[in-house]
Short mmCIF file of C-alpha atoms and ligand atoms in Angstrom, two decimals:
data_model
loop_
_atom_site.label_atom_id
_atom_site.label_comp_id
_atom_site.label_asym_id
_atom_site.label_seq_id
_atom_site.Cartn_x
_atom_site.Cartn_y
_atom_site.Cartn_z
CA MET K 1107 -23.17 6.77 3.96
CA PHE K 1108 -23.93 4.47 1.02
CA PRO K 1109 -27.31 2.65 1.06
CA GLU K 1110 -27.25 -1.08 1.78
CA THR K 1111 -27.78 -2.85 -1.54
CA VAL K 1112 -27.30 -6.06 -3.53
CA LEU K 1113 -25.73 -5.78 -7.01
CA ARG K 1114 -25.98 -8.38 -9.77
CA SER K 1115 -24.05 -9.11 -12.96
CA ARG K 1116 -24.09 -12.00 -15.43
CA ARG K 1117 -22.20 -14.45 -13.16
CA LEU K 1118 -22.10 -12.68 -9.80
CA VAL K 1119 -24.13 -11.44 -6.86
CA LEU K 1120 -22.46 -8.73 -4.73
CA ARG K 1121 -23.96 -8.63 -1.24
CA ALA K 1122 -22.99 -7.79 2.36
CA PHE K 1123 -20.63 -10.15 4.24
CA GLY K 1124 -22.19 -12.48 6.81
CA ASN K 1125 -21.42 -15.31 9.24
CA GLY K 1126 -21.51 -17.92 6.48
CA ASP K 1127 -18.53 -16.27 4.73
CA ILE K 1128 -16.12 -16.69 7.67
CA PRO K 1129 -14.34 -19.95 6.63
CA ASP K 1130 -13.90 -18.92 2.96
CA THR K 1131 -12.76 -15.41 3.98
CA ARG K 1132 -10.16 -16.94 6.27
CA ALA K 1133 -8.91 -19.25 3.50
CA SER K 1134 -8.83 -16.41 0.93
CA CYS K 1135 -7.04 -13.91 3.16
CA SER K 1136 -4.48 -16.51 4.34
CA ASP K 1137 -3.54 -17.24 0.72
CA PRO K 1138 0.06 -16.18 -0.11
CA ILE K 1139 -0.92 -14.05 -3.15
CA THR K 1140 -3.58 -12.15 -1.17
CA GLN K 1141 -1.08 -11.75 1.67
CA ARG K 1142 1.60 -10.50 -0.71
CA TRP K 1143 -0.42 -7.54 -1.97
CA LEU K 1144 -2.72 -6.54 0.87
CA PRO K 1145 -1.72 -5.29 4.35
CA LEU K 1146 -3.77 -7.97 6.16
CA PRO K 1147 -2.95 -9.52 9.57
CA ARG K 1148 -0.34 -12.28 9.24
CA PRO K 1149 -1.23 -14.98 10.18
CA TYR K 1150 -4.87 -14.29 9.23
CA THR K 1151 -6.83 -16.10 11.95
CA LEU K 1152 -10.43 -17.26 12.31
CA ASP K 1153 -10.93 -14.30 14.69
CA ASP K 1154 -9.72 -11.90 11.96
CA ALA K 1155 -12.18 -13.42 9.45
CA THR K 1156 -15.02 -13.30 12.01
CA ALA K 1157 -14.31 -9.62 12.83
CA TRP K 1158 -14.27 -8.71 9.10
CA CYS K 1159 -17.47 -10.59 8.17
CA THR K 1160 -19.56 -9.57 11.18
CA THR K 1161 -18.24 -6.14 12.23
CA THR K 1162 -15.45 -4.38 10.29
CA ALA K 1163 -16.94 -4.62 6.80
CA HIS K 1164 -20.28 -3.24 8.09
CA ALA K 1165 -18.61 -0.50 10.18
CA MET K 1166 -16.97 0.90 7.02
CA ARG K 1167 -20.44 1.62 5.61
CA ASP K 1168 -21.76 3.03 8.89
CA SER K 1169 -18.79 5.43 9.16
CA GLY K 1170 -19.27 6.77 5.63
CA ASP K 1171 -15.81 5.58 4.59
CA GLY K 1172 -17.21 3.24 1.90
CA ILE K 1173 -19.09 -0.03 1.43
CA GLN K 1174 -17.89 -3.65 1.25
CA PHE K 1175 -19.37 -6.50 -0.80
CA ALA K 1176 -18.86 -10.25 -0.76
CA ILE K 1177 -18.49 -11.41 -4.39
CA THR K 1178 -20.53 -14.61 -4.73
CA ASP K 1179 -21.26 -17.05 -7.57
CA ALA K 1180 -24.84 -16.39 -8.74
CA GLY K 1181 -25.36 -20.17 -9.24
CA THR K 1182 -23.54 -21.93 -6.41
CA LYS K 1183 -23.70 -18.93 -3.98
CA ARG K 1184 -20.11 -19.66 -2.92
CA LEU K 1185 -17.83 -16.77 -1.89
CA MET K 1186 -15.46 -15.81 -4.73
CA GLY K 1187 -13.90 -12.66 -3.34
CA GLN K 1188 -14.38 -9.16 -2.00
CA VAL K 1189 -14.88 -5.82 -3.72
CA GLY K 1190 -15.48 -2.54 -1.97
CA LEU K 1191 -15.13 1.20 -1.73
CA LYS K 1192 -13.01 3.13 0.76
CA LYS K 1193 -11.62 6.62 1.44
CA THR K 1194 -14.83 8.15 0.05
CA ASP K 1195 -14.76 11.92 -0.44
CA TRP K 1196 -18.42 12.99 -0.26
CA ARG K 1197 -17.71 16.59 -1.33
CA ALA K 1198 -15.69 15.72 -4.45
CA LEU K 1199 -17.81 12.55 -5.04
CA VAL K 1200 -14.71 10.38 -5.39
CA SER K 1201 -14.20 6.88 -3.97
CA GLU K 1202 -11.50 4.20 -4.24
CA VAL K 1203 -12.13 0.55 -5.17
CA GLY K 1204 -10.26 -2.40 -3.67
CA TYR K 1205 -10.62 -6.18 -4.15
CA TRP K 1206 -9.31 -9.67 -3.65
CA VAL K 1207 -10.43 -12.85 -5.41
CA SER K 1208 -10.43 -16.26 -3.67
CA PRO K 1209 -7.71 -18.61 -4.98
CA TRP K 1210 -10.38 -21.03 -6.30
CA ALA K 1211 -11.96 -18.29 -8.44
CA ARG K 1212 -8.90 -16.58 -9.97
CA GLY K 1213 -8.15 -16.37 -13.68
CA HIS K 1214 -11.78 -16.05 -14.85
CA GLY K 1215 -12.18 -12.26 -14.95
CA ILE K 1216 -14.16 -12.16 -11.69
CA ALA K 1217 -12.40 -9.06 -10.27
CA ALA K 1218 -13.01 -7.05 -13.47
CA GLU K 1219 -16.71 -8.09 -13.64
CA ALA K 1220 -17.26 -7.19 -9.98
CA THR K 1221 -15.40 -3.88 -10.35
CA ARG K 1222 -17.40 -2.91 -13.45
CA THR K 1223 -20.65 -3.73 -11.63
CA LEU K 1224 -19.69 -1.63 -8.64
CA ALA K 1225 -18.47 1.20 -10.90
CA HIS K 1226 -21.80 1.41 -12.74
CA TRP K 1227 -23.65 1.62 -9.44
CA LEU K 1228 -21.29 4.27 -8.04
CA LEU K 1229 -21.12 6.46 -11.17
CA THR K 1230 -24.80 6.21 -12.18
CA ASP K 1231 -27.12 5.32 -9.25
CA GLN K 1232 -24.95 7.10 -6.69
CA CYS K 1233 -24.02 9.98 -9.04
CA PHE K 1234 -20.31 9.88 -8.16
CA GLN K 1235 -17.82 11.66 -10.43
CA ARG K 1236 -14.72 9.48 -10.12
CA MET K 1237 -13.71 5.97 -9.05
CA GLU K 1238 -10.01 5.49 -8.25
CA LEU K 1239 -7.95 2.30 -8.22
CA ARG K 1240 -4.39 1.97 -6.91
CA ALA K 1241 -2.19 -1.08 -7.54
CA ALA K 1242 1.46 -1.72 -6.67
CA THR K 1243 3.69 -1.35 -9.73
CA GLU K 1244 4.63 -5.04 -9.50
CA ASN K 1245 1.04 -6.26 -9.08
CA THR K 1246 0.50 -6.93 -12.78
CA ALA K 1247 -2.64 -9.04 -12.19
CA SER K 1248 -4.39 -6.12 -10.49
CA GLN K 1249 -3.30 -3.69 -13.22
CA ALA K 1250 -4.73 -6.11 -15.82
CA VAL K 1251 -8.02 -6.03 -13.88
CA ALA K 1252 -8.03 -2.19 -13.94
CA LEU K 1253 -7.57 -2.05 -17.71
CA LYS K 1254 -10.15 -4.81 -18.35
CA ALA K 1255 -12.66 -2.88 -16.22
CA GLY K 1256 -12.15 0.18 -18.41
CA PHE K 1257 -10.01 2.34 -16.11
CA HIS K 1258 -7.50 4.88 -17.43
CA ARG K 1259 -3.90 4.76 -16.17
CA GLU K 1260 -2.95 8.17 -14.81
CA GLY K 1261 0.59 7.69 -13.50
CA THR K 1262 2.81 6.39 -10.70
CA LEU K 1263 2.60 7.52 -7.08
CA ARG K 1264 6.09 7.07 -5.62
CA ASN K 1265 6.36 5.36 -2.20
CA ALA K 1266 2.58 5.74 -1.79
CA GLY K 1267 1.83 2.20 -0.52
CA PHE K 1268 2.96 0.01 2.35
CA VAL K 1269 2.71 -3.79 2.18
CA HIS K 1270 4.15 -5.95 4.98
CA GLY K 1271 7.09 -3.80 5.96
CA ALA K 1272 7.97 -2.41 2.54
CA GLN K 1273 7.13 0.86 0.80
CA VAL K 1274 5.85 0.34 -2.75
CA ASP K 1275 5.11 2.63 -5.68
CA LEU K 1276 1.45 2.60 -6.73
CA VAL K 1277 -0.06 2.99 -10.20
CA LEU K 1278 -3.10 5.28 -10.12
CA PHE K 1279 -6.10 4.48 -12.35
CA SER K 1280 -9.44 6.28 -12.65
CA LEU K 1281 -12.89 5.76 -14.13
CA LEU K 1282 -15.30 8.65 -14.78
CA PRO K 1283 -19.03 8.55 -15.68
CA GLY K 1284 -18.15 9.44 -19.29
CA ASP K 1285 -15.90 6.35 -19.52
CA LEU K 1286 -18.88 4.00 -19.05
CA ARG K 1287 -20.32 2.41 -22.17
CA PRO K 1288 -23.07 4.75 -23.55
CA SER K 1289 -25.77 2.08 -23.24
CA LEU K 1290 -25.11 1.90 -19.51
CA ARG K 1291 -25.01 5.64 -18.87
CA PRO K 1292 -28.07 7.16 -17.17
CA ALA K 1293 -30.42 9.00 -19.51
CA GLY K 1294 -30.90 12.77 -19.18
CA GLY K 1295 -27.75 14.81 -18.57
CA HIS K 1296 -29.71 17.61 -16.92
CA THR K 1297 -31.32 15.24 -14.42
CA LEU K 1298 -27.96 13.67 -13.60
CA ALA K 1299 -26.30 17.06 -13.10
CA ALA K 1300 -29.13 18.12 -10.79
CA MET K 1301 -28.92 14.90 -8.79
CA THR K 1302 -25.13 15.25 -8.46
CA GLU K 1303 -25.45 18.81 -7.18
CA GLU K 1304 -28.15 17.70 -4.72
CA ARG K 1305 -25.92 14.88 -3.44
CA ARG K 1306 -23.01 17.33 -2.95
CA ARG K 1307 -25.09 19.88 -1.08
CA ASP K 1308 -27.24 17.52 0.97
CA PRO K 1309 -26.38 13.79 0.91
CA ALA K 1310 -29.29 13.07 3.30
CA ALA K 1311 -31.85 14.59 0.90
CA GLN K 1312 -30.45 12.48 -1.93
CA ARG K 1313 -30.75 9.34 0.23
CA ARG K 1314 -34.39 10.17 1.05
CA ARG K 1315 -35.09 10.59 -2.68
CA ASP K 1316 -33.32 7.26 -3.45
CA THR K 1317 -35.41 5.49 -0.81
CA ARG K 1318 -38.62 6.84 -2.36
CA LEU K 1319 -37.47 5.74 -5.84
CA HIS K 1320 -36.65 2.22 -4.71
CA SER K 1321 -39.63 1.63 -2.44
C1 COA A 442 -5.58 -9.31 -8.64
C2 COA A 442 -6.73 -10.31 -8.51
C3 COA A 442 -7.86 -9.64 -7.75
C4 COA A 442 -7.18 -10.65 -9.94
O1 COA A 442 -8.42 -11.35 -9.87
P1 COA A 442 -8.95 -12.30 -11.06
O2 COA A 442 -10.42 -12.34 -10.97
O3 COA A 442 -8.21 -13.58 -11.02
O4 COA A 442 -8.54 -11.46 -12.33
P2 COA A 442 -8.49 -11.96 -13.84
O5 COA A 442 -9.09 -13.31 -14.03
O6 COA A 442 -9.04 -10.83 -14.64
O7 COA A 442 -6.96 -12.08 -14.10
C5 COA A 442 -6.14 -10.94 -13.99
C6 COA A 442 -4.74 -11.37 -14.24
O8 COA A 442 -4.36 -12.31 -13.23
C7 COA A 442 -3.44 -13.26 -13.77
N1 COA A 442 -3.99 -14.62 -13.57
C8 COA A 442 -4.64 -15.39 -14.45
N2 COA A 442 -4.95 -16.57 -13.92
C9 COA A 442 -4.50 -16.58 -12.67
C10 COA A 442 -4.51 -17.52 -11.62
N3 COA A 442 -5.05 -18.74 -11.76
N4 COA A 442 -3.97 -17.15 -10.44
C11 COA A 442 -3.42 -15.94 -10.28
N5 COA A 442 -3.39 -14.99 -11.25
C12 COA A 442 -3.90 -15.32 -12.43
C13 COA A 442 -3.27 -12.92 -15.23
O9 COA A 442 -2.12 -12.09 -15.35
C14 COA A 442 -4.52 -12.12 -15.54
O10 COA A 442 -4.37 -11.19 -16.57
P3 COA A 442 -4.82 -11.59 -18.07
O11 COA A 442 -6.25 -12.07 -18.00
O12 COA A 442 -4.67 -10.31 -18.82
O13 COA A 442 -3.89 -12.68 -18.49
C15 COA A 442 -6.30 -11.59 -7.81
O14 COA A 442 -5.14 -12.11 -8.42
C16 COA A 442 -6.03 -11.41 -6.32
O15 COA A 442 -6.91 -11.62 -5.50
N6 COA A 442 -4.80 -10.98 -5.94
C17 COA A 442 -4.46 -10.75 -4.53
C18 COA A 442 -5.08 -9.49 -3.96
C19 COA A 442 -4.77 -8.25 -4.80
O16 COA A 442 -3.72 -8.14 -5.43
N7 COA A 442 -5.70 -7.31 -4.76
C20 COA A 442 -5.54 -6.06 -5.49
C21 COA A 442 -4.72 -5.09 -4.72
S1 COA A 442 -4.50 -3.59 -5.67
#
């Protein structure tokens, strides 16, 4: 499983969801644009928001499936969205990013900034080899986010998604460690290769090493 962590960028703090996020999560996930593109409960109730913030988001990390972050404003601390990893393949070191941005925070490049921050953590600190992103062919806002975050468009997956009763085609994007800006790549190719191999063979050993490094 991924280690619990807090990530920071110029404008944002990415941290675990908590009780205080319940009202804003409910408002964000009830929003018609969020509802249009994500297979969320409809209507999205206070119970749904409570379950996500206190249980479901944390269970995804515990199960090894991924890790979920609340995107918050570094200044005001208000919730601005969600970004997270899912469908993690620990052997291939591949994981898929997903996100929504709260209606009050849209149009300011928040999703791209949060996705880039998470990508650097995944592809450097966590030594993963590929981050995937899938967006419905008609979800142009999400595809704009993918390109702004530096992803490469790989092609269309026919009938690969399901949103509120309808099959949709998905555009597949990917980001590899070599796609990150050189200044943000980890130093020492040999060290990185060794760490990656260690993570593949024995994820627990890698976690123990990470804990030592960060303590
Ligand atoms: C897709 C989404 C995450 C984009 O977040 P964002 O932080 O607003 O992204 P950006 O500010 O980079 O804007 C991306 C695009 O959204 C559109 N946009 C701009 N302002 C907007 C606004 N006020 N409201 C809605 N969309 C807007 C523009 O097309 C923009 O592209 P451009 O900057 O090249 O013109 C957000 O619209 C959202 O939460 N959508 C619903 C959930 C969703 O689709 N998740 C992704 C599933 S794959």
